[in-house]
Each structure stands twice: as C-alpha cells, then as structure tokens.
PDB file of C-alpha atoms in Angstrom:
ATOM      1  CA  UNK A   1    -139.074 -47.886 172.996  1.00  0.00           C
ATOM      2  CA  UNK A   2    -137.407 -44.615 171.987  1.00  0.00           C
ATOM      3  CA  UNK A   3    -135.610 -44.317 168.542  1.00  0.00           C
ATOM      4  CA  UNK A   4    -131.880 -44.130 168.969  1.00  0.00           C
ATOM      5  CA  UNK A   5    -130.057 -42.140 166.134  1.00  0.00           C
ATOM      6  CA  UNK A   6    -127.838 -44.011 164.121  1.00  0.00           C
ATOM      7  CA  UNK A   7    -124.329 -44.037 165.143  1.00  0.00           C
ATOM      8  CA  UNK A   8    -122.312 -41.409 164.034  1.00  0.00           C
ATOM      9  CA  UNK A   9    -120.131 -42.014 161.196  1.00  0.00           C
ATOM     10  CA  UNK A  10    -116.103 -41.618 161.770  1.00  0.00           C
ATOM     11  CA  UNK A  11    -114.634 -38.697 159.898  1.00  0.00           C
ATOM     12  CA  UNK A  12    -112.465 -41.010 157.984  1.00  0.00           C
ATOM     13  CA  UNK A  13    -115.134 -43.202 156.516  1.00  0.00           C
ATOM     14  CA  UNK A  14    -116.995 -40.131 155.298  1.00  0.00           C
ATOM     15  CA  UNK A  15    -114.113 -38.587 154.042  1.00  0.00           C
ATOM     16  CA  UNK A  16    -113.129 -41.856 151.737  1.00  0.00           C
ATOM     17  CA  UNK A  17    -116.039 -43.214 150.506  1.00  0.00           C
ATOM     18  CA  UNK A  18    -116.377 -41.891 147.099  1.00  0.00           C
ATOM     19  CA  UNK A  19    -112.581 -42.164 146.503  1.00  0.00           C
ATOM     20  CA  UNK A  20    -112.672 -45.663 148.171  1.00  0.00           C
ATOM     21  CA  UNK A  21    -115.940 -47.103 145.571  1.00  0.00           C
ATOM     22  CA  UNK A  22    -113.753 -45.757 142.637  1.00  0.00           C
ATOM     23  CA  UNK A  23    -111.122 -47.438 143.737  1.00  0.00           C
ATOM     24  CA  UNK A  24    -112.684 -50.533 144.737  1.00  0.00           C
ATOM     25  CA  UNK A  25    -114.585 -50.818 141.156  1.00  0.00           C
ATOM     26  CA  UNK A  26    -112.001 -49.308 138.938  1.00  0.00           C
ATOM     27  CA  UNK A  27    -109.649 -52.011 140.250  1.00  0.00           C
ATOM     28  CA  UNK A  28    -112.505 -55.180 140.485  1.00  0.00           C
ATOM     29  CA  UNK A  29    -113.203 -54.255 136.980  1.00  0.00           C
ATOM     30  CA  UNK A  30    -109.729 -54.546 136.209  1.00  0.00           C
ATOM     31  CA  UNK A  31    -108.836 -57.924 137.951  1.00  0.00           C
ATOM     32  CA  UNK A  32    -112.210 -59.858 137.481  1.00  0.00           C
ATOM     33  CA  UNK A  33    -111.739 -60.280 132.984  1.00  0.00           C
ATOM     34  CA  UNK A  34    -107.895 -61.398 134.161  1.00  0.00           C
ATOM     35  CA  UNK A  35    -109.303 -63.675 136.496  1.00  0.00           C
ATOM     36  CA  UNK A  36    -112.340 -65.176 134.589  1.00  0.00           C
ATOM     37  CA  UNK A  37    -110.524 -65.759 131.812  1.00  0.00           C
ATOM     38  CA  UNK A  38    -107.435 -67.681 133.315  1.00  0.00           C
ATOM     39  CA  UNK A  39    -110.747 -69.360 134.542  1.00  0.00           C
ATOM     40  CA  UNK A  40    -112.756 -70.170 131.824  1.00  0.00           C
ATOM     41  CA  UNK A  41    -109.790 -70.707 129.269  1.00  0.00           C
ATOM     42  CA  UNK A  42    -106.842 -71.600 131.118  1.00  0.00           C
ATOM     43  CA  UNK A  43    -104.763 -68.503 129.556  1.00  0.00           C
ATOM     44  CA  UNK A  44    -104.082 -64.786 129.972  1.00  0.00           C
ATOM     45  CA  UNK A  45    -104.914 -63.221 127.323  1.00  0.00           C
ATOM     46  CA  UNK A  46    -103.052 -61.291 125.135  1.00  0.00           C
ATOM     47  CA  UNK A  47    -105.568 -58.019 125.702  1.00  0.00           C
ATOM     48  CA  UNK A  48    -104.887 -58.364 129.574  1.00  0.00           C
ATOM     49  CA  UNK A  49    -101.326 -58.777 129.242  1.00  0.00           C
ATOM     50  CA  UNK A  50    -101.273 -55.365 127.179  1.00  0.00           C
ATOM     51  CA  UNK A  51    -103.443 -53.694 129.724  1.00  0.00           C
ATOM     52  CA  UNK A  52    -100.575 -54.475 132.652  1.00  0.00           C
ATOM     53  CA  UNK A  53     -97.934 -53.273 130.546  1.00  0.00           C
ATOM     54  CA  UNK A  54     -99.575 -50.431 129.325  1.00  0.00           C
ATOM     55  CA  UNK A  55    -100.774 -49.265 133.355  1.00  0.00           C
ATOM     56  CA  UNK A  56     -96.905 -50.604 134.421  1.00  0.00           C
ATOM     57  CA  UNK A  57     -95.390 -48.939 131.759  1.00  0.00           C
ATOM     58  CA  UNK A  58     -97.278 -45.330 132.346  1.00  0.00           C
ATOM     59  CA  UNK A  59     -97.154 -45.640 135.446  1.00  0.00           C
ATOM     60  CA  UNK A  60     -93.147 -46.150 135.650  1.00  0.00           C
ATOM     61  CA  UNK A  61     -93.073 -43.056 133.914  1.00  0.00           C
ATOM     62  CA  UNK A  62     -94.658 -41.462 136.294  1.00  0.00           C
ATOM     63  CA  UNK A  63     -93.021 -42.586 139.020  1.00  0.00           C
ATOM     64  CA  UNK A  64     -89.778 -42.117 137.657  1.00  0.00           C
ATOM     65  CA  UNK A  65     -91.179 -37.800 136.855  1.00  0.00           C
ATOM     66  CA  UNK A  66     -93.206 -36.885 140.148  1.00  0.00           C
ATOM     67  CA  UNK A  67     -91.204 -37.151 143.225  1.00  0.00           C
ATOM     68  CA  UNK A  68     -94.425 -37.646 145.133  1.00  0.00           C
ATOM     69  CA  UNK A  69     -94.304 -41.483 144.617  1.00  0.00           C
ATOM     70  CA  UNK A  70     -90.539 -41.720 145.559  1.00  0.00           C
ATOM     71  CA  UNK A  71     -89.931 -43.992 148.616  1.00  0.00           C
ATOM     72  CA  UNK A  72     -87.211 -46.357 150.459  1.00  0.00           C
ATOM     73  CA  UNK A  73     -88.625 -48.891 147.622  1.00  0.00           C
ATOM     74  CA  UNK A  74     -88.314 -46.448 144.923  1.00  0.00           C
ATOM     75  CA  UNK A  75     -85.798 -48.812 142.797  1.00  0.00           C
ATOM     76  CA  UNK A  76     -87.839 -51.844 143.390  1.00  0.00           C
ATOM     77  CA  UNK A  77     -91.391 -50.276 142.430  1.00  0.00           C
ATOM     78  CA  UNK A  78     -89.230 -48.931 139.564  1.00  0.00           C
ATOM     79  CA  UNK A  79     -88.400 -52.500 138.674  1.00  0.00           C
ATOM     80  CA  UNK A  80     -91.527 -53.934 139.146  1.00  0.00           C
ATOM     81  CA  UNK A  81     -93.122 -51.502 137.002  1.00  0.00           C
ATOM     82  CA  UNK A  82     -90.482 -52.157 134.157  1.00  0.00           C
ATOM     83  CA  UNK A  83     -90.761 -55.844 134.327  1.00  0.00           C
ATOM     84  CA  UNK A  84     -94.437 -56.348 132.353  1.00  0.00           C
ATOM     85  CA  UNK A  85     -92.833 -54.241 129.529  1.00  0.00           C
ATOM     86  CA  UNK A  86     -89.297 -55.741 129.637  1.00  0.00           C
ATOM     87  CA  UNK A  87     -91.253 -59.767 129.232  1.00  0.00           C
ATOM     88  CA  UNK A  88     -93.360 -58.202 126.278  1.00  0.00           C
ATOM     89  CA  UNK A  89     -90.196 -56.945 124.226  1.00  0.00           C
ATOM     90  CA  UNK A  90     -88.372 -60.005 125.515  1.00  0.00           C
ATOM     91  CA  UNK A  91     -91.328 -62.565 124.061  1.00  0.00           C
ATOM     92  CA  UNK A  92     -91.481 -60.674 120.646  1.00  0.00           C
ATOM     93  CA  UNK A  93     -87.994 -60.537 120.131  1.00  0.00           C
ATOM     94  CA  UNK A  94     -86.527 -63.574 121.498  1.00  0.00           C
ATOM     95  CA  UNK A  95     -89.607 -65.831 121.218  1.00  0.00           C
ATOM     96  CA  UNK A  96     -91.404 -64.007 118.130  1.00  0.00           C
ATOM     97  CA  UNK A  97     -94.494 -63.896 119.975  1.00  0.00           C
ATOM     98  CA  UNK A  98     -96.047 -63.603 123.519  1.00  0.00           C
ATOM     99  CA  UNK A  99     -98.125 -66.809 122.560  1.00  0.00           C
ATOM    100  CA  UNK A 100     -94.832 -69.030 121.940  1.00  0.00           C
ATOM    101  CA  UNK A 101     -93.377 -67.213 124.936  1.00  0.00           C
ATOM    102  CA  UNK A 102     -96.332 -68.217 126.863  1.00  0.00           C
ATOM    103  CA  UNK A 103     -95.620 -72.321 125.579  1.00  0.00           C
ATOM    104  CA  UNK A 104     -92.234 -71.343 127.375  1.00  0.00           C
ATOM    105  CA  UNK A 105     -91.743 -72.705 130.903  1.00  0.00           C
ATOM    106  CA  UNK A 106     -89.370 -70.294 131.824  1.00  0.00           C
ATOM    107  CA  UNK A 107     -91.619 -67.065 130.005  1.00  0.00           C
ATOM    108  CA  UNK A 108     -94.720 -68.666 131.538  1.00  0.00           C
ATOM    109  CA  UNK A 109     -93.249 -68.941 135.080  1.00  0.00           C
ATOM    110  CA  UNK A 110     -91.769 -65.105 134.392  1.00  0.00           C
ATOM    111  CA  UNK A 111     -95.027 -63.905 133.696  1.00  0.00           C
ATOM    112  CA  UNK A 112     -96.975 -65.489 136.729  1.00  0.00           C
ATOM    113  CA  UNK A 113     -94.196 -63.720 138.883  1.00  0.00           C
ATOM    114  CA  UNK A 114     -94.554 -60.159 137.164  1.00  0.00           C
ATOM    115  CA  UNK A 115     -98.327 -60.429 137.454  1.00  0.00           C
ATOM    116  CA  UNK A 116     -98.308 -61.244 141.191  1.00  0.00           C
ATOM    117  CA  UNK A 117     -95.770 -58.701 142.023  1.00  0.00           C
ATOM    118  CA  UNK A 118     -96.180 -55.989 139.280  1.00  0.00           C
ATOM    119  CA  UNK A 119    -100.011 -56.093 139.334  1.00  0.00           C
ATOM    120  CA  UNK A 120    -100.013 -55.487 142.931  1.00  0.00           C
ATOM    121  CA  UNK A 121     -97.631 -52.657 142.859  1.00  0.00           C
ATOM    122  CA  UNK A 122     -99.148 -50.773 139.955  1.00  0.00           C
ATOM    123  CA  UNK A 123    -102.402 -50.858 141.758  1.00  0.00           C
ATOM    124  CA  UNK A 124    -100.857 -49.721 145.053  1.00  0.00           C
ATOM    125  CA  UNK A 125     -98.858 -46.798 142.799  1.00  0.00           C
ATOM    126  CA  UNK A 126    -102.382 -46.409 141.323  1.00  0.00           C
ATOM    127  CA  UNK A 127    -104.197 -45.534 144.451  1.00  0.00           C
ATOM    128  CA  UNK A 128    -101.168 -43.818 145.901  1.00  0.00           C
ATOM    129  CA  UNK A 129    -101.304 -41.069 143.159  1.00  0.00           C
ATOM    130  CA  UNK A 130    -105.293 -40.779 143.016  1.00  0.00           C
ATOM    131  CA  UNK A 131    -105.757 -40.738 146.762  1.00  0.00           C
ATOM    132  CA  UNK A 132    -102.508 -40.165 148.593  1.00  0.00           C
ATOM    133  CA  UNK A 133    -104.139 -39.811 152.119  1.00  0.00           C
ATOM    134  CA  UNK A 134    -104.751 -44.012 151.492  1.00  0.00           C
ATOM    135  CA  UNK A 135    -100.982 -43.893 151.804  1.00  0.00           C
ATOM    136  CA  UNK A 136    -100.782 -42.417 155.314  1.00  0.00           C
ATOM    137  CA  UNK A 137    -100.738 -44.841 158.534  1.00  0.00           C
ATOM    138  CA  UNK A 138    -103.743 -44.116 159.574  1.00  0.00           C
ATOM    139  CA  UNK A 139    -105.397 -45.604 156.417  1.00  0.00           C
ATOM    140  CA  UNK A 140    -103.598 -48.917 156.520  1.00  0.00           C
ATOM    141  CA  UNK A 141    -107.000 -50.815 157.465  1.00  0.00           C
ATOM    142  CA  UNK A 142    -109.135 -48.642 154.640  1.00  0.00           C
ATOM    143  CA  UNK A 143    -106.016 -49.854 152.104  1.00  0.00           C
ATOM    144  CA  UNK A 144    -106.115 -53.133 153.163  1.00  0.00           C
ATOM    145  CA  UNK A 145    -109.761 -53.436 152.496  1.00  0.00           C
ATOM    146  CA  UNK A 146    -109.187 -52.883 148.778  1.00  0.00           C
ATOM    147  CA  UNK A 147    -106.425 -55.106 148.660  1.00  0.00           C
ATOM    148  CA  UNK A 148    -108.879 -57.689 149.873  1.00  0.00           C
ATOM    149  CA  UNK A 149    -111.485 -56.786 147.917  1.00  0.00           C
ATOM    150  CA  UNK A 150    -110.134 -56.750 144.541  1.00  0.00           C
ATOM    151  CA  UNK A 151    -108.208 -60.718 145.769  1.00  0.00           C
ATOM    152  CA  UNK A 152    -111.852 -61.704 146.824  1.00  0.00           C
ATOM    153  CA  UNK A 153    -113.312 -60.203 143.164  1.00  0.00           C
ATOM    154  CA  UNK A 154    -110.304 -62.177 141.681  1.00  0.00           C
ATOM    155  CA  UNK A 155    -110.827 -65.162 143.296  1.00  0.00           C
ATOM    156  CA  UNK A 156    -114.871 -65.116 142.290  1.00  0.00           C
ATOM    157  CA  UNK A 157    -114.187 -64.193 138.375  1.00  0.00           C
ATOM    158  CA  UNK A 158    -111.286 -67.127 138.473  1.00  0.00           C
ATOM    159  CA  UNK A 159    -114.108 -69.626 139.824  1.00  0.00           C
ATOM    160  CA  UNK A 160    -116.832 -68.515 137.892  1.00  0.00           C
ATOM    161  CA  UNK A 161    -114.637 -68.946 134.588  1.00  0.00           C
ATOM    162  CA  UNK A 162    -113.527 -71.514 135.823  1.00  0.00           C
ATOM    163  CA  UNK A 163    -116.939 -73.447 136.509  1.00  0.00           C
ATOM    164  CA  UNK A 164    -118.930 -71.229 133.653  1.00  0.00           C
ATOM    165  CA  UNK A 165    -121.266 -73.772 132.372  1.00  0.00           C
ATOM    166  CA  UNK A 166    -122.845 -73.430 135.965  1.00  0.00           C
ATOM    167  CA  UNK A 167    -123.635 -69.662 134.399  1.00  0.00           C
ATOM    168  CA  UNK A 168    -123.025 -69.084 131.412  1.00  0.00           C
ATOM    169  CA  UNK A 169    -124.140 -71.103 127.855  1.00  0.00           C
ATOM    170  CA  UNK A 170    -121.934 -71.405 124.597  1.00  0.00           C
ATOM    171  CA  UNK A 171    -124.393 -68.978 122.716  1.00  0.00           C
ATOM    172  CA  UNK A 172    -123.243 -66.283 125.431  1.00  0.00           C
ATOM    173  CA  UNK A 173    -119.805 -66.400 124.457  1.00  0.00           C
ATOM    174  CA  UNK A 174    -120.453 -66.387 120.748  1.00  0.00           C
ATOM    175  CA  UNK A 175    -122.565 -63.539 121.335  1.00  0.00           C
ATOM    176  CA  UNK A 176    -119.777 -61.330 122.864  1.00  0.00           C
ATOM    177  CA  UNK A 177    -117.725 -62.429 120.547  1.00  0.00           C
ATOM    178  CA  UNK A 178    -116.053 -65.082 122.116  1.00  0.00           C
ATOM    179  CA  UNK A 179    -114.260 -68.470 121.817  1.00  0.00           C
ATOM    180  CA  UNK A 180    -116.231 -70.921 123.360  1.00  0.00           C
ATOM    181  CA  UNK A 181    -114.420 -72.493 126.304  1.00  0.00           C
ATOM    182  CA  UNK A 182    -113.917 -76.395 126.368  1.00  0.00           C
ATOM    183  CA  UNK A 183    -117.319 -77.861 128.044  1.00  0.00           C
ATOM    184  CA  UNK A 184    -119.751 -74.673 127.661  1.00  0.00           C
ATOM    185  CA  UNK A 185    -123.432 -75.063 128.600  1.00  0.00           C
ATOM    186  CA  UNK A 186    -125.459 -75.698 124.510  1.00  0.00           C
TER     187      UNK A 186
END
C-alpha cells in the first residue's frame, strides 16, 4: 500500500492558527473563573465583575478613538461597552455596594443582561482589533468556532463548579485561598 501525503492544509487555516490558539485561550481563560465560580458559589464575583468593566470600559475607549472598529452598530457596541461601567457606578452610588446591588432583583437581572450582551461584544471588539482579517466574510466559520469554543469552556467551568466535590476537596480551596463552597469534598 503506498503512503499518501497528508492532505494539504487550506491557506486560511495556516494563516490563523497562532492568532486563532491566542484567541481561543486568552478568551477560555477569561470565561472559565466566571463560569466556575457562578458554579461552585452561586455568585459573580466581585474580581470578575471588575475584569468586564475594566476590558468594556478600555475597550469603549478605543472604539470610540480608532475608526477601524466603527460599524452600522457603532452606537450599540458603544452602549454595550458602557453598560458594565454604568451598573458599577450605579451599584456604588445608588446601592452603596455591588454586593447589595447584587441582593437587588432589578441590579441582579441588569447584570445577567450586560454580561450576556456586553461580554460577548467586548470579546468580538477584542478579536476584531487583534486579528481584523477574523472580521472579514470569509472567516465567519473560523469566528464562529471561537464563539463556540469559549460557550463550550463556559459551560464545562459552570458544571465543574457547579458539581466540584466530584473534583475538587475543601483543602484545595483553602489552599488557593479560597472560601470553601457549601458541600466541598473533606
């Protein structure tokens, strides 16, 4: 039986996939500590909420600077971005604190909308302005694999908070330095 060589790789693949692994892990690493987390504890935390506005919040700036990320959507990414900084200075100064804010209905419901539609579009803004050829038709399916990638890296840290005495024991949270979670593993 004669050797076949492997199939030859389409110029596109080759041409993304360093850009596309940083992508892919700079955003799983971002979602899967939100997502485990709102798992293991049943909250967002107050460092994860800080790391959205912070990204939102820079990011807005730059969107609202380089004309490179302007669109038909510009005033709605615009909006979105604002919106995780807007809740944070609305919580402190309304509520006196995100945590009381959080014990809010109407904050908590707020915030659960700003994370699924500002998260989203600060990560889309994100990859625009790192790798701008994602943003071209042609890329659509490459773009929508990271999309699905980071949900499915979401969806895994959520469920393994979520059920962590299946992995985890209370000494490993008191070793990082963390609360233990109601029903750890002794």
């Amino acid at each position: 039986m004669a050797d076949h060589p492997p199939p030859a790789r389409p110029a596109e693949s080759r041409a993304y996939g360093g850009p596309l692994a940083l992508a892919a892990v700079t955003l799983g690493l971002l979602t899967w500590p939100i997502a485990f987390n709102l798992g293991a504890y049943g909250e967002i935390f107050y460092t994860n909420v800080f790391q959205v506005v912070v990204a939102s919040t820079i990011l807005l700036v730059v969107a609202v600077v380089d004309d490179s990320t302007s669109s038909r959507w510009n005033w709605s990414v615009r909006v979105a971005l604002a919106a995780p900084m807007v809740w944070l200075l609305a919580a402190g100064y309304l509520v006196g604190s995100t945590s009381e804010a959080l014990d809010r209905p109407g904050f908590a419901v707020s915030l659960v909308v700003i994370l699924c539609c500002s998260v989203p579009l600060t990560l889309r803004l994100l990859v625009k302005l790192s790798m701008p050829e994602l943003s071209q038709a042609g890329s659509r399916r490459i773009l929508l694999s990271i999309v699905t990638l980071v949900a499915v890296v979401g969806a895994i840290g959520y469920l393994v908070g979520r059920e962590h005495p299946r992995f985890m024991t209370c000494a490993d949270f008191s070793v990082a330095g963390a609360a233990e979670p109601e029903g750890c593993a002794r």
